[in-house]
């Protein structure tokens, strides 16, 4: 039996020439552009899907009786905020922060009543919890007050079930499910726990022809991506601004050298130079825009971080971060940039700010 190949023993192995390699070992790009097993990063705006899905799930009615006739929610009157679904290496990452109003109408004790059911804050940070829900009547008549009590008693449990199902579906992929994203269609699932509408009220979407696949994109190594998140703090917006732009505070929560000042055009450095950039715009308590990069990104590549602040009531601060032009890979070809950057903001910056200054729940 021949022994192992060693230098100088007369055996020599040469590399295959271009086009002569064994086809079993050649990795080819797929002609259909499929993102097999959702390995590469995908981003999908789920806002339209969320509006349609919540509108379906939350259309419920009160059984007639005790002077109440046809009291029901009829559709979405207002939806603001954002919802998205990201995929990376088969993992689904969803985020949402929504404010919703549903119209209701009916007859109570012979009087026409109407108004809105208001959900001020449906968000991923509160997943699993019953959302805040307020009934806003169009007038203060006795019939309206009775309608409000009836809705709280009979419909609130259905609302909570509907929101829980929405959260579960979005966590499973939302518009695209757990697999490849299908053509956008209006959702009409038959397993809704709140589906007490008549059969002719649920539309069936016809699929005809061939639509382009939502995941057919250019090779992701050639694209740049966006990270978005919303964090809640129990402090004033100016407190978070100072935590991000005052060198002493940055060094306190990061426990590492930092150089930063709030002046527009000033350069900054955090985590001992691992994060660097420039302040592009700064309006205290309102908006902070930075040119931002990790040390191991390709030379000269900067993302743009935009942080805005919202304070619906004093001491209750919502921080929205959007980071554009995040690269697919670092300078060494590692495809972990998106995960590393997003986790870094959440765990190394925002969570540490809460711990260091007591701004958390």
PDB file of C-alpha atoms in Angstrom, residues 77-359:
ATOM      1  CA  UNK A  77     -59.049  54.010  12.210  1.00  0.00           C
ATOM      2  CA  UNK A  78     -55.413  54.758  13.011  1.00  0.00           C
ATOM      3  CA  UNK A  79     -52.122  52.863  13.241  1.00  0.00           C
ATOM      4  CA  UNK A  80     -48.782  54.567  13.796  1.00  0.00           C
ATOM      5  CA  UNK A  81     -45.319  53.339  14.644  1.00  0.00           C
ATOM      6  CA  UNK A  82     -43.255  50.589  13.047  1.00  0.00           C
ATOM      7  CA  UNK A  83     -43.017  46.826  12.673  1.00  0.00           C
ATOM      8  CA  UNK A  84     -40.306  44.784  10.965  1.00  0.00           C
ATOM      9  CA  UNK A  85     -38.996  41.239  10.634  1.00  0.00           C
ATOM     10  CA  UNK A  86     -35.314  40.446  10.138  1.00  0.00           C
ATOM     11  CA  UNK A  87     -33.773  37.052   9.437  1.00  0.00           C
ATOM     12  CA  UNK A  88     -30.181  35.947   9.880  1.00  0.00           C
ATOM     13  CA  UNK A  89     -28.765  32.417   9.796  1.00  0.00           C
ATOM     14  CA  UNK A  90     -32.246  30.968  10.079  1.00  0.00           C
ATOM     15  CA  UNK A  91     -33.068  33.107  13.129  1.00  0.00           C
ATOM     16  CA  UNK A  92     -36.088  35.424  13.055  1.00  0.00           C
ATOM     17  CA  UNK A  93     -35.778  38.796  14.786  1.00  0.00           C
ATOM     18  CA  UNK A  94     -38.908  40.928  14.941  1.00  0.00           C
ATOM     19  CA  UNK A  95     -39.516  44.352  16.387  1.00  0.00           C
ATOM     20  CA  UNK A  96     -42.595  46.519  16.689  1.00  0.00           C
ATOM     21  CA  UNK A  97     -43.887  49.613  18.459  1.00  0.00           C
ATOM     22  CA  UNK A  98     -47.450  50.433  17.493  1.00  0.00           C
ATOM     23  CA  UNK A  99     -50.250  52.759  18.567  1.00  0.00           C
ATOM     24  CA  UNK A 100     -53.635  51.518  17.360  1.00  0.00           C
ATOM     25  CA  UNK A 101     -57.218  52.767  17.313  1.00  0.00           C
ATOM     26  CA  UNK A 102     -60.175  50.557  16.346  1.00  0.00           C
ATOM     27  CA  UNK A 103     -63.623  51.974  15.621  1.00  0.00           C
ATOM     28  CA  UNK A 104     -66.663  50.512  17.358  1.00  0.00           C
ATOM     29  CA  UNK A 105     -70.375  51.036  16.817  1.00  0.00           C
ATOM     30  CA  UNK A 106     -73.728  49.562  17.834  1.00  0.00           C
ATOM     31  CA  UNK A 107     -77.040  50.246  19.508  1.00  0.00           C
ATOM     32  CA  UNK A 108     -77.494  50.405  23.282  1.00  0.00           C
ATOM     33  CA  UNK A 109     -80.949  50.855  24.806  1.00  0.00           C
ATOM     34  CA  UNK A 110     -82.197  52.104  21.454  1.00  0.00           C
ATOM     35  CA  UNK A 111     -79.436  54.724  21.098  1.00  0.00           C
ATOM     36  CA  UNK A 112     -76.738  54.614  18.428  1.00  0.00           C
ATOM     37  CA  UNK A 113     -73.285  54.576  20.018  1.00  0.00           C
ATOM     38  CA  UNK A 114     -69.798  54.777  18.529  1.00  0.00           C
ATOM     39  CA  UNK A 115     -66.206  55.555  19.407  1.00  0.00           C
ATOM     40  CA  UNK A 116     -62.708  54.108  19.378  1.00  0.00           C
ATOM     41  CA  UNK A 117     -60.821  51.460  21.291  1.00  0.00           C
ATOM     42  CA  UNK A 118     -57.314  52.839  21.828  1.00  0.00           C
ATOM     43  CA  UNK A 119     -54.180  50.715  22.289  1.00  0.00           C
ATOM     44  CA  UNK A 120     -51.497  53.324  23.167  1.00  0.00           C
ATOM     45  CA  UNK A 121     -48.517  50.967  23.104  1.00  0.00           C
ATOM     46  CA  UNK A 122     -48.228  47.497  21.565  1.00  0.00           C
ATOM     47  CA  UNK A 123     -44.501  46.736  21.576  1.00  0.00           C
ATOM     48  CA  UNK A 124     -42.068  43.820  21.522  1.00  0.00           C
ATOM     49  CA  UNK A 125     -40.639  44.841  24.895  1.00  0.00           C
ATOM     50  CA  UNK A 126     -44.029  44.007  26.463  1.00  0.00           C
ATOM     51  CA  UNK A 127     -44.606  40.714  24.652  1.00  0.00           C
ATOM     52  CA  UNK A 128     -46.675  38.312  26.725  1.00  0.00           C
ATOM     53  CA  UNK A 129     -48.296  41.103  28.730  1.00  0.00           C
ATOM     54  CA  UNK A 130     -51.836  42.415  28.324  1.00  0.00           C
ATOM     55  CA  UNK A 131     -51.573  45.732  26.449  1.00  0.00           C
ATOM     56  CA  UNK A 132     -53.073  48.922  27.818  1.00  0.00           C
ATOM     57  CA  UNK A 133     -56.526  49.408  26.324  1.00  0.00           C
ATOM     58  CA  UNK A 134     -58.851  52.425  26.635  1.00  0.00           C
ATOM     59  CA  UNK A 135     -62.420  52.887  25.339  1.00  0.00           C
ATOM     60  CA  UNK A 136     -63.009  56.384  23.953  1.00  0.00           C
ATOM     61  CA  UNK A 137     -66.707  57.111  23.424  1.00  0.00           C
ATOM     62  CA  UNK A 138     -67.921  59.785  21.031  1.00  0.00           C
ATOM     63  CA  UNK A 139     -70.179  61.272  23.731  1.00  0.00           C
ATOM     64  CA  UNK A 140     -70.895  61.008  27.449  1.00  0.00           C
ATOM     65  CA  UNK A 141     -74.503  59.856  27.294  1.00  0.00           C
ATOM     66  CA  UNK A 142     -75.727  57.026  29.493  1.00  0.00           C
ATOM     67  CA  UNK A 143     -75.831  54.678  26.507  1.00  0.00           C
ATOM     68  CA  UNK A 144     -72.167  55.430  25.758  1.00  0.00           C
ATOM     69  CA  UNK A 145     -71.129  54.686  29.323  1.00  0.00           C
ATOM     70  CA  UNK A 146     -72.996  51.386  29.188  1.00  0.00           C
ATOM     71  CA  UNK A 147     -71.314  50.575  25.868  1.00  0.00           C
ATOM     72  CA  UNK A 148     -67.907  51.218  27.417  1.00  0.00           C
ATOM     73  CA  UNK A 149     -68.637  48.909  30.345  1.00  0.00           C
ATOM     74  CA  UNK A 150     -69.936  46.224  28.005  1.00  0.00           C
ATOM     75  CA  UNK A 151     -66.840  46.425  25.790  1.00  0.00           C
ATOM     76  CA  UNK A 152     -64.528  46.153  28.787  1.00  0.00           C
ATOM     77  CA  UNK A 153     -66.389  43.091  30.048  1.00  0.00           C
ATOM     78  CA  UNK A 154     -66.957  41.177  26.823  1.00  0.00           C
ATOM     79  CA  UNK A 155     -64.329  42.362  24.329  1.00  0.00           C
ATOM     80  CA  UNK A 156     -61.192  43.099  26.340  1.00  0.00           C
ATOM     81  CA  UNK A 157     -60.414  39.373  26.849  1.00  0.00           C
ATOM     82  CA  UNK A 158     -60.794  38.865  23.081  1.00  0.00           C
ATOM     83  CA  UNK A 159     -58.555  41.868  22.402  1.00  0.00           C
ATOM     84  CA  UNK A 160     -55.814  40.418  24.613  1.00  0.00           C
ATOM     85  CA  UNK A 161     -56.066  37.027  22.869  1.00  0.00           C
ATOM     86  CA  UNK A 162     -55.888  38.741  19.480  1.00  0.00           C
ATOM     87  CA  UNK A 163     -52.785  40.764  20.362  1.00  0.00           C
ATOM     88  CA  UNK A 164     -51.117  37.637  21.772  1.00  0.00           C
ATOM     89  CA  UNK A 165     -51.788  35.800  18.494  1.00  0.00           C
ATOM     90  CA  UNK A 166     -50.449  38.745  16.498  1.00  0.00           C
ATOM     91  CA  UNK A 167     -47.248  38.736  18.563  1.00  0.00           C
ATOM     92  CA  UNK A 168     -46.864  34.988  18.076  1.00  0.00           C
ATOM     93  CA  UNK A 169     -47.348  35.223  14.311  1.00  0.00           C
ATOM     94  CA  UNK A 170     -44.935  38.142  13.956  1.00  0.00           C
ATOM     95  CA  UNK A 171     -42.312  36.291  16.015  1.00  0.00           C
ATOM     96  CA  UNK A 172     -42.729  33.361  13.593  1.00  0.00           C
ATOM     97  CA  UNK A 173     -41.954  35.554  10.588  1.00  0.00           C
ATOM     98  CA  UNK A 174     -45.029  37.716  10.099  1.00  0.00           C
ATOM     99  CA  UNK A 175     -45.456  38.569   6.405  1.00  0.00           C
ATOM    100  CA  UNK A 176     -43.132  35.778   5.288  1.00  0.00           C
ATOM    101  CA  UNK A 177     -43.674  33.106   7.920  1.00  0.00           C
ATOM    102  CA  UNK A 178     -40.764  30.957   9.005  1.00  0.00           C
ATOM    103  CA  UNK A 179     -39.749  30.113   5.456  1.00  0.00           C
ATOM    104  CA  UNK A 180     -39.166  32.115   2.284  1.00  0.00           C
ATOM    105  CA  UNK A 181     -41.386  35.165   2.017  1.00  0.00           C
ATOM    106  CA  UNK A 182     -44.443  34.556  -0.172  1.00  0.00           C
ATOM    107  CA  UNK A 183     -46.180  37.224  -2.264  1.00  0.00           C
ATOM    108  CA  UNK A 184     -47.933  39.697   0.016  1.00  0.00           C
ATOM    109  CA  UNK A 185     -51.554  38.725   0.607  1.00  0.00           C
ATOM    110  CA  UNK A 186     -54.132  39.798   3.126  1.00  0.00           C
ATOM    111  CA  UNK A 187     -54.063  37.469   6.064  1.00  0.00           C
ATOM    112  CA  UNK A 188     -57.248  35.594   6.870  1.00  0.00           C
ATOM    113  CA  UNK A 189     -56.266  32.712   9.127  1.00  0.00           C
ATOM    114  CA  UNK A 190     -59.059  30.412  10.223  1.00  0.00           C
ATOM    115  CA  UNK A 191     -57.643  29.665  13.661  1.00  0.00           C
ATOM    116  CA  UNK A 192     -58.255  33.131  15.126  1.00  0.00           C
ATOM    117  CA  UNK A 193     -59.531  32.787  18.703  1.00  0.00           C
ATOM    118  CA  UNK A 194     -61.536  35.984  18.156  1.00  0.00           C
ATOM    119  CA  UNK A 195     -63.015  35.116  14.773  1.00  0.00           C
ATOM    120  CA  UNK A 196     -66.737  35.439  15.435  1.00  0.00           C
ATOM    121  CA  UNK A 197     -67.478  37.261  12.181  1.00  0.00           C
ATOM    122  CA  UNK A 198     -69.718  35.832   9.489  1.00  0.00           C
ATOM    123  CA  UNK A 199     -68.097  33.703   6.817  1.00  0.00           C
ATOM    124  CA  UNK A 200     -68.749  36.191   4.046  1.00  0.00           C
ATOM    125  CA  UNK A 201     -66.838  38.808   6.045  1.00  0.00           C
ATOM    126  CA  UNK A 202     -63.516  37.044   5.443  1.00  0.00           C
ATOM    127  CA  UNK A 203     -62.079  37.641   2.000  1.00  0.00           C
ATOM    128  CA  UNK A 204     -60.221  34.966   0.085  1.00  0.00           C
ATOM    129  CA  UNK A 205     -57.228  36.317  -1.809  1.00  0.00           C
ATOM    130  CA  UNK A 206     -56.811  34.858  -5.271  1.00  0.00           C
ATOM    131  CA  UNK A 207     -53.280  34.162  -6.414  1.00  0.00           C
ATOM    132  CA  UNK A 208     -52.794  34.402 -10.120  1.00  0.00           C
ATOM    133  CA  UNK A 209     -49.693  34.593 -12.246  1.00  0.00           C
ATOM    134  CA  UNK A 210     -46.174  34.665 -10.926  1.00  0.00           C
ATOM    135  CA  UNK A 211     -44.993  37.434  -8.645  1.00  0.00           C
ATOM    136  CA  UNK A 212     -41.349  38.262  -7.910  1.00  0.00           C
ATOM    137  CA  UNK A 213     -40.135  36.739  -4.686  1.00  0.00           C
ATOM    138  CA  UNK A 214     -39.528  39.173  -1.849  1.00  0.00           C
ATOM    139  CA  UNK A 215     -36.221  37.508  -0.968  1.00  0.00           C
ATOM    140  CA  UNK A 216     -34.736  37.732  -4.461  1.00  0.00           C
ATOM    141  CA  UNK A 217     -32.052  40.319  -3.871  1.00  0.00           C
ATOM    142  CA  UNK A 218     -28.494  41.003  -4.871  1.00  0.00           C
ATOM    143  CA  UNK A 219     -25.808  39.005  -3.048  1.00  0.00           C
ATOM    144  CA  UNK A 220     -25.962  40.344   0.474  1.00  0.00           C
ATOM    145  CA  UNK A 221     -22.189  40.683   0.708  1.00  0.00           C
ATOM    146  CA  UNK A 222     -22.647  43.603  -1.715  1.00  0.00           C
ATOM    147  CA  UNK A 223     -25.387  45.355   0.215  1.00  0.00           C
ATOM    148  CA  UNK A 224     -25.663  47.487   3.323  1.00  0.00           C
ATOM    149  CA  UNK A 225     -28.330  47.099   5.968  1.00  0.00           C
ATOM    150  CA  UNK A 226     -30.380  49.003   8.517  1.00  0.00           C
ATOM    151  CA  UNK A 227     -30.836  48.293  12.205  1.00  0.00           C
ATOM    152  CA  UNK A 228     -33.836  49.738  14.043  1.00  0.00           C
ATOM    153  CA  UNK A 229     -34.872  49.409  17.665  1.00  0.00           C
ATOM    154  CA  UNK A 230     -36.850  51.268  20.319  1.00  0.00           C
ATOM    155  CA  UNK A 231     -35.831  51.246  23.976  1.00  0.00           C
ATOM    156  CA  UNK A 232     -37.742  52.512  26.988  1.00  0.00           C
ATOM    157  CA  UNK A 233     -36.173  54.400  29.892  1.00  0.00           C
ATOM    158  CA  UNK A 234     -37.607  55.900  33.058  1.00  0.00           C
ATOM    159  CA  UNK A 235     -35.924  59.286  32.829  1.00  0.00           C
ATOM    160  CA  UNK A 236     -36.003  62.455  30.744  1.00  0.00           C
ATOM    161  CA  UNK A 237     -34.725  62.497  27.134  1.00  0.00           C
ATOM    162  CA  UNK A 238     -31.944  64.890  28.112  1.00  0.00           C
ATOM    163  CA  UNK A 239     -30.637  62.290  30.582  1.00  0.00           C
ATOM    164  CA  UNK A 240     -30.069  59.772  27.756  1.00  0.00           C
ATOM    165  CA  UNK A 241     -28.537  62.465  25.557  1.00  0.00           C
ATOM    166  CA  UNK A 242     -26.007  63.280  28.266  1.00  0.00           C
ATOM    167  CA  UNK A 243     -25.275  59.585  28.823  1.00  0.00           C
ATOM    168  CA  UNK A 244     -24.321  59.319  25.139  1.00  0.00           C
ATOM    169  CA  UNK A 245     -22.481  62.623  24.662  1.00  0.00           C
ATOM    170  CA  UNK A 246     -20.744  63.372  27.991  1.00  0.00           C
ATOM    171  CA  UNK A 247     -17.308  61.738  28.219  1.00  0.00           C
ATOM    172  CA  UNK A 248     -17.516  61.152  31.960  1.00  0.00           C
ATOM    173  CA  UNK A 249     -20.882  59.441  31.718  1.00  0.00           C
ATOM    174  CA  UNK A 250     -19.830  57.352  28.728  1.00  0.00           C
ATOM    175  CA  UNK A 251     -16.740  56.134  30.592  1.00  0.00           C
ATOM    176  CA  UNK A 252     -18.898  55.403  33.637  1.00  0.00           C
ATOM    177  CA  UNK A 253     -21.365  53.053  31.908  1.00  0.00           C
ATOM    178  CA  UNK A 254     -18.859  51.568  29.421  1.00  0.00           C
ATOM    179  CA  UNK A 255     -16.115  51.123  32.032  1.00  0.00           C
ATOM    180  CA  UNK A 256     -13.522  51.953  29.383  1.00  0.00           C
ATOM    181  CA  UNK A 257     -11.722  55.009  27.945  1.00  0.00           C
ATOM    182  CA  UNK A 258     -13.881  57.359  25.876  1.00  0.00           C
ATOM    183  CA  UNK A 259     -13.582  60.721  24.175  1.00  0.00           C
ATOM    184  CA  UNK A 260     -16.833  62.476  23.281  1.00  0.00           C
ATOM    185  CA  UNK A 261     -18.437  65.917  23.423  1.00  0.00           C
ATOM    186  CA  UNK A 262     -21.877  67.144  22.309  1.00  0.00           C
ATOM    187  CA  UNK A 263     -20.643  69.678  19.758  1.00  0.00           C
ATOM    188  CA  UNK A 264     -21.676  69.234  16.121  1.00  0.00           C
ATOM    189  CA  UNK A 265     -18.695  68.159  14.006  1.00  0.00           C
ATOM    190  CA  UNK A 266     -16.701  66.789  16.949  1.00  0.00           C
ATOM    191  CA  UNK A 267     -15.100  63.349  16.734  1.00  0.00           C
ATOM    192  CA  UNK A 268     -15.843  60.713  19.355  1.00  0.00           C
ATOM    193  CA  UNK A 269     -14.329  57.450  20.524  1.00  0.00           C
ATOM    194  CA  UNK A 270     -15.891  54.818  22.807  1.00  0.00           C
ATOM    195  CA  UNK A 271     -14.904  51.456  24.268  1.00  0.00           C
ATOM    196  CA  UNK A 272     -11.186  52.228  24.028  1.00  0.00           C
ATOM    197  CA  UNK A 273     -11.365  53.152  20.347  1.00  0.00           C
ATOM    198  CA  UNK A 274     -13.403  50.171  19.176  1.00  0.00           C
ATOM    199  CA  UNK A 275     -16.225  52.562  18.205  1.00  0.00           C
ATOM    200  CA  UNK A 276     -15.400  55.877  16.539  1.00  0.00           C
ATOM    201  CA  UNK A 277     -17.216  58.535  14.548  1.00  0.00           C
ATOM    202  CA  UNK A 278     -18.385  62.131  14.332  1.00  0.00           C
ATOM    203  CA  UNK A 279     -21.358  64.060  15.709  1.00  0.00           C
ATOM    204  CA  UNK A 280     -23.263  65.147  12.590  1.00  0.00           C
ATOM    205  CA  UNK A 281     -26.286  66.704  14.266  1.00  0.00           C
ATOM    206  CA  UNK A 282     -27.337  67.258  17.863  1.00  0.00           C
ATOM    207  CA  UNK A 283     -30.507  68.769  19.289  1.00  0.00           C
ATOM    208  CA  UNK A 284     -30.529  68.044  23.042  1.00  0.00           C
ATOM    209  CA  UNK A 285     -33.483  65.928  24.093  1.00  0.00           C
ATOM    210  CA  UNK A 286     -34.731  65.641  20.516  1.00  0.00           C
ATOM    211  CA  UNK A 287     -32.246  64.145  18.073  1.00  0.00           C
ATOM    212  CA  UNK A 288     -28.672  62.851  17.813  1.00  0.00           C
ATOM    213  CA  UNK A 289     -27.077  61.910  14.468  1.00  0.00           C
ATOM    214  CA  UNK A 290     -23.644  60.298  14.258  1.00  0.00           C
ATOM    215  CA  UNK A 291     -21.238  58.964  11.681  1.00  0.00           C
ATOM    216  CA  UNK A 292     -20.390  55.630  13.357  1.00  0.00           C
ATOM    217  CA  UNK A 293     -18.105  52.642  12.775  1.00  0.00           C
ATOM    218  CA  UNK A 294     -16.503  49.635  14.429  1.00  0.00           C
ATOM    219  CA  UNK A 295     -12.724  49.344  14.329  1.00  0.00           C
ATOM    220  CA  UNK A 296     -12.866  46.039  12.407  1.00  0.00           C
ATOM    221  CA  UNK A 297     -15.061  47.341   9.571  1.00  0.00           C
ATOM    222  CA  UNK A 298     -13.572  47.913   6.132  1.00  0.00           C
ATOM    223  CA  UNK A 299     -11.306  50.951   6.051  1.00  0.00           C
ATOM    224  CA  UNK A 300     -13.269  54.168   5.541  1.00  0.00           C
ATOM    225  CA  UNK A 301     -16.734  52.628   5.915  1.00  0.00           C
ATOM    226  CA  UNK A 302     -19.077  54.522   8.230  1.00  0.00           C
ATOM    227  CA  UNK A 303     -22.711  53.923   9.077  1.00  0.00           C
ATOM    228  CA  UNK A 304     -25.138  56.696  10.045  1.00  0.00           C
ATOM    229  CA  UNK A 305     -26.843  56.457  13.434  1.00  0.00           C
ATOM    230  CA  UNK A 306     -29.985  58.533  14.028  1.00  0.00           C
ATOM    231  CA  UNK A 307     -31.389  58.559  17.562  1.00  0.00           C
ATOM    232  CA  UNK A 308     -34.666  60.333  18.306  1.00  0.00           C
ATOM    233  CA  UNK A 309     -36.447  60.770  21.622  1.00  0.00           C
ATOM    234  CA  UNK A 310     -40.120  60.689  22.560  1.00  0.00           C
ATOM    235  CA  UNK A 311     -41.583  61.476  25.978  1.00  0.00           C
ATOM    236  CA  UNK A 312     -45.351  60.814  26.104  1.00  0.00           C
ATOM    237  CA  UNK A 313     -45.310  61.766  29.779  1.00  0.00           C
ATOM    238  CA  UNK A 314     -42.591  63.166  32.067  1.00  0.00           C
ATOM    239  CA  UNK A 315     -40.074  60.529  33.081  1.00  0.00           C
ATOM    240  CA  UNK A 316     -41.261  57.997  30.486  1.00  0.00           C
ATOM    241  CA  UNK A 317     -38.772  58.171  27.609  1.00  0.00           C
ATOM    242  CA  UNK A 318     -38.722  56.163  24.379  1.00  0.00           C
ATOM    243  CA  UNK A 319     -35.463  56.122  22.423  1.00  0.00           C
ATOM    244  CA  UNK A 320     -35.683  55.139  18.758  1.00  0.00           C
ATOM    245  CA  UNK A 321     -32.455  54.185  17.022  1.00  0.00           C
ATOM    246  CA  UNK A 322     -32.003  53.751  13.283  1.00  0.00           C
ATOM    247  CA  UNK A 323     -28.583  52.788  11.935  1.00  0.00           C
ATOM    248  CA  UNK A 324     -28.179  52.892   8.146  1.00  0.00           C
ATOM    249  CA  UNK A 325     -25.395  51.506   5.922  1.00  0.00           C
ATOM    250  CA  UNK A 326     -24.313  48.744   8.291  1.00  0.00           C
ATOM    251  CA  UNK A 327     -22.031  46.423   6.256  1.00  0.00           C
ATOM    252  CA  UNK A 328     -22.790  42.754   5.673  1.00  0.00           C
ATOM    253  CA  UNK A 329     -19.259  41.706   6.656  1.00  0.00           C
ATOM    254  CA  UNK A 330     -16.315  43.168   8.526  1.00  0.00           C
ATOM    255  CA  UNK A 331     -12.860  43.716   7.027  1.00  0.00           C
ATOM    256  CA  UNK A 332     -12.032  40.037   7.522  1.00  0.00           C
ATOM    257  CA  UNK A 333     -15.152  38.661   5.820  1.00  0.00           C
ATOM    258  CA  UNK A 334     -16.999  37.683   8.997  1.00  0.00           C
ATOM    259  CA  UNK A 335     -20.778  37.821   8.467  1.00  0.00           C
ATOM    260  CA  UNK A 336     -21.621  38.639  12.070  1.00  0.00           C
ATOM    261  CA  UNK A 337     -21.673  42.434  11.811  1.00  0.00           C
ATOM    262  CA  UNK A 338     -25.447  42.852  12.026  1.00  0.00           C
ATOM    263  CA  UNK A 339     -25.790  40.587  15.057  1.00  0.00           C
ATOM    264  CA  UNK A 340     -22.770  42.088  16.798  1.00  0.00           C
ATOM    265  CA  UNK A 341     -23.920  45.672  16.218  1.00  0.00           C
ATOM    266  CA  UNK A 342     -27.509  45.134  17.312  1.00  0.00           C
ATOM    267  CA  UNK A 343     -26.553  43.162  20.417  1.00  0.00           C
ATOM    268  CA  UNK A 344     -23.913  45.769  21.206  1.00  0.00           C
ATOM    269  CA  UNK A 345     -26.442  48.599  21.253  1.00  0.00           C
ATOM    270  CA  UNK A 346     -28.872  46.637  23.413  1.00  0.00           C
ATOM    271  CA  UNK A 347     -26.507  45.001  25.907  1.00  0.00           C
ATOM    272  CA  UNK A 348     -23.330  47.081  25.928  1.00  0.00           C
ATOM    273  CA  UNK A 349     -24.877  50.537  25.663  1.00  0.00           C
ATOM    274  CA  UNK A 350     -28.589  50.765  26.516  1.00  0.00           C
ATOM    275  CA  UNK A 351     -28.688  48.052  29.196  1.00  0.00           C
ATOM    276  CA  UNK A 352     -25.518  49.424  30.798  1.00  0.00           C
ATOM    277  CA  UNK A 353     -26.999  52.952  30.833  1.00  0.00           C
ATOM    278  CA  UNK A 354     -30.015  51.590  32.721  1.00  0.00           C
ATOM    279  CA  UNK A 355     -27.814  49.795  35.225  1.00  0.00           C
ATOM    280  CA  UNK A 356     -25.302  52.589  35.723  1.00  0.00           C
ATOM    281  CA  UNK A 357     -27.766  55.459  36.146  1.00  0.00           C
ATOM    282  CA  UNK A 358     -30.915  53.698  37.376  1.00  0.00           C
ATOM    283  CA  UNK A 359     -33.016  54.488  34.307  1.00  0.00           C
TER     284      UNK A 359
END
